[in-house]
Amino acid sequence: MARILLGVTGGIAAYKACELVRLLVKAGHDVIPLVTPGAERFVRAETFTALARRPAGEDVYLHLTRADLLAVAPLTANTLARLAHGLADSVLTEAALAHRGPVVLAPAMNPRMWASPATQANAATLRARGAVLVGPAEGDTAEGEQGVGRMAEPAAIAEAIEAALRDRAPGALRGRTVLVTAGGTREPIDAVRYVGNRSSGRMGVALAAEARRRGATVTLVAANLAVPAPAGVTVVAAPTAADLARETLARAAATDIVLMAAAVADYRPVGARTDKRPKDVASWVVELEPTQDVLATIGEQRTDAQVIVGFAADHGDPGLERARAKRERKRCDLIVFNDVARADIGFDTPDNEVTVVGAAGDVAIPKGPKERVAAAILDEAERLLRERS
Ligand SMILES: Cc1cc2nc3c(=O)[nH]c(=O)nc-3n(C[C@H](O)[C@H](O)[C@H](O)COP(=O)(O)O)c2cc1C
């Protein structure tokens, strides 16, 4: 998750910036729209605030110097010139001057304005300073002219933003492979009923997104996610414990960091019916049998160069003790302990608070959004990986 300042300036393409906000929010980013008065002639600032799920009337100045990336889409010839020359006459241009970090710009203008020597010189100045320019693309303009000047599509701008965020943390996990399991498995009783659990997959999805952001090649083995998978990761569907075992074990040996965040069923119904059991008045006794212990199998097959991270959902201090024993028994490097006795964290909530149990002791990660907790867990895993290579 990144904090993104999104400038919107006064071109017809301002309406397309709505879709860009939606894509960035969906990818888990914190978007702060900075809308120029010129852009407000096309789309009201409130539209962007609502799409970014930000409180109305928020003081954006608080965020200006704390952003991971600045994007401007659409970028008018006017604001492009102002950025090139360092003017500071709007919230957006002030923010641009104060910003330290990647800049992604999506110019949009009449083809003759884009081709003008002044605009081309300004664009060259910004490129030379490290700004990434996406587009403009060729096609029909709003005035019915043909040529290069159309704003790039929102999906292409979102992709350029993701790429710029990945490049921001060079070396962190670039060239590394990360496997994450997420969600909760469902074990069929018959053709329509199952035994499941309350895991939403949020924690695993946050881990996959963070590993991707750090440049890793990420595979997400997904068991019935209640939240969308992040962009840029390979998603492998694994609805049952058997599917998850098969898909994870097929990939784990070739992976640098394995994060087993999924809630995998410990038991599954014996002899699930392939049809639907009709409703009647008789009681129905379902016998459960143990499933394969995927984490223990990974522990048996692991190499010393790998970092294996297990998760333990348990109750209170005795649960923490059991997590410590589990780490040694299953040959994991780290166990992330979640106290499920608390209703405000853990299963199906946006926040978490965990203890990362390692050979060198425990690291308490304070309560916060799962995205922040994911970053802290990956910091620990990354540190171990560095020590081994
Ligand atoms: C209908 C209309 C469409 C416009 N479209 C664009 C455009 O696509 N690109 C551009 O550079 N300027 C465009 N302009 C001109 C800008 O709105 C104008 O230069 C304004 O000062 C930009 O202010 P800002 O960059 O602070 O948003 C358009 C103006 C009007 C009236």
mmCIF file of C-alpha atoms and ligand atoms in Angstrom, residues 8-13 35-42 74-80 82 90 92 108-110 113 142-143 149, ligand 1:
data_model
loop_
_atom_site.group_PDB
_atom_site.id
_atom_site.type_symbol
_atom_site.label_atom_id
_atom_site.label_comp_id
_atom_site.label_asym_id
_atom_site.label_seq_id
_atom_site.Cartn_x
_atom_site.Cartn_y
_atom_site.Cartn_z
ATOM 1 C CA VAL A 8 -6.058 16.318 -11.602
ATOM 2 C CA THR A 9 -5.841 19.325 -13.937
ATOM 3 C CA GLY A 10 -8.217 21.082 -16.297
ATOM 4 C CA GLY A 11 -8.686 18.940 -19.378
ATOM 5 C CA ILE A 12 -11.647 17.012 -20.747
ATOM 6 C CA ALA A 13 -9.866 13.815 -19.685
ATOM 7 C CA VAL A 35 -7.793 18.954 -7.981
ATOM 8 C CA THR A 36 -6.979 22.285 -9.666
ATOM 9 C CA PRO A 37 -9.672 24.948 -10.118
ATOM 10 C CA GLY A 38 -9.242 24.291 -13.866
ATOM 11 C CA ALA A 39 -10.181 20.636 -13.362
ATOM 12 C CA GLU A 40 -13.189 21.600 -11.245
ATOM 13 C CA ARG A 41 -14.771 23.034 -14.402
ATOM 14 C CA PHE A 42 -15.031 19.420 -15.597
ATOM 15 C CA PRO A 74 -4.612 14.443 -16.824
ATOM 16 C CA LEU A 75 -1.720 16.898 -16.960
ATOM 17 C CA THR A 76 -2.509 20.066 -18.915
ATOM 18 C CA ALA A 77 0.070 22.013 -20.931
ATOM 19 C CA ASN A 78 -0.343 24.748 -18.329
ATOM 20 C CA THR A 79 0.485 22.623 -15.271
ATOM 21 C CA LEU A 80 3.210 20.777 -17.183
ATOM 22 C CA ARG A 82 4.403 25.126 -14.117
ATOM 23 C CA SER A 90 -1.838 25.873 -6.336
ATOM 24 C CA LEU A 92 -0.845 20.706 -6.615
ATOM 25 C CA ALA A 108 -3.378 15.288 -22.218
ATOM 26 C CA MET A 109 -3.841 18.125 -24.645
ATOM 27 C CA ASN A 110 -4.505 19.203 -28.186
ATOM 28 C CA MET A 113 -0.122 22.084 -27.938
ATOM 29 C CA ALA A 142 -12.208 15.853 -27.920
ATOM 30 C CA GLU A 143 -12.135 18.649 -30.536
ATOM 31 C CA GLY A 149 -2.380 14.291 -27.336
HETATM 32 C C1 LIG B 1 -13.347 22.725 -22.763
HETATM 33 C C2 LIG B 1 -11.881 22.863 -22.423
HETATM 34 C C3 LIG B 1 -11.032 21.787 -22.580
HETATM 35 C C4 LIG B 1 -9.697 21.905 -22.278
HETATM 36 N N1 LIG B 1 -8.876 20.798 -22.434
HETATM 37 C C5 LIG B 1 -7.565 20.923 -22.196
HETATM 38 C C6 LIG B 1 -6.705 19.807 -22.355
HETATM 39 O O1 LIG B 1 -7.123 18.706 -22.695
HETATM 40 N N2 LIG B 1 -5.377 19.986 -22.143
HETATM 41 C C7 LIG B 1 -4.858 21.179 -21.755
HETATM 42 O O2 LIG B 1 -3.629 21.278 -21.603
HETATM 43 N N3 LIG B 1 -5.659 22.249 -21.558
HETATM 44 C C8 LIG B 1 -6.997 22.149 -21.760
HETATM 45 N N4 LIG B 1 -7.802 23.225 -21.591
HETATM 46 C C9 LIG B 1 -7.227 24.484 -21.111
HETATM 47 C C10 LIG B 1 -6.991 24.428 -19.612
HETATM 48 O O3 LIG B 1 -8.196 24.171 -18.938
HETATM 49 C C11 LIG B 1 -6.382 25.751 -19.131
HETATM 50 O O4 LIG B 1 -5.085 25.878 -19.675
HETATM 51 C C12 LIG B 1 -6.346 25.870 -17.632
HETATM 52 O O5 LIG B 1 -5.720 27.101 -17.303
HETATM 53 C C13 LIG B 1 -5.581 24.730 -17.003
HETATM 54 O O6 LIG B 1 -5.435 24.951 -15.622
HETATM 55 P P1 LIG B 1 -4.771 23.823 -14.671
HETATM 56 O O7 LIG B 1 -3.599 23.305 -15.407
HETATM 57 O O8 LIG B 1 -4.411 24.557 -13.422
HETATM 58 O O9 LIG B 1 -5.829 22.814 -14.431
HETATM 59 C C14 LIG B 1 -9.170 23.146 -21.861
HETATM 60 C C15 LIG B 1 -10.043 24.221 -21.685
HETATM 61 C C16 LIG B 1 -11.378 24.107 -21.972
HETATM 62 C C17 LIG B 1 -12.293 25.301 -21.773
#
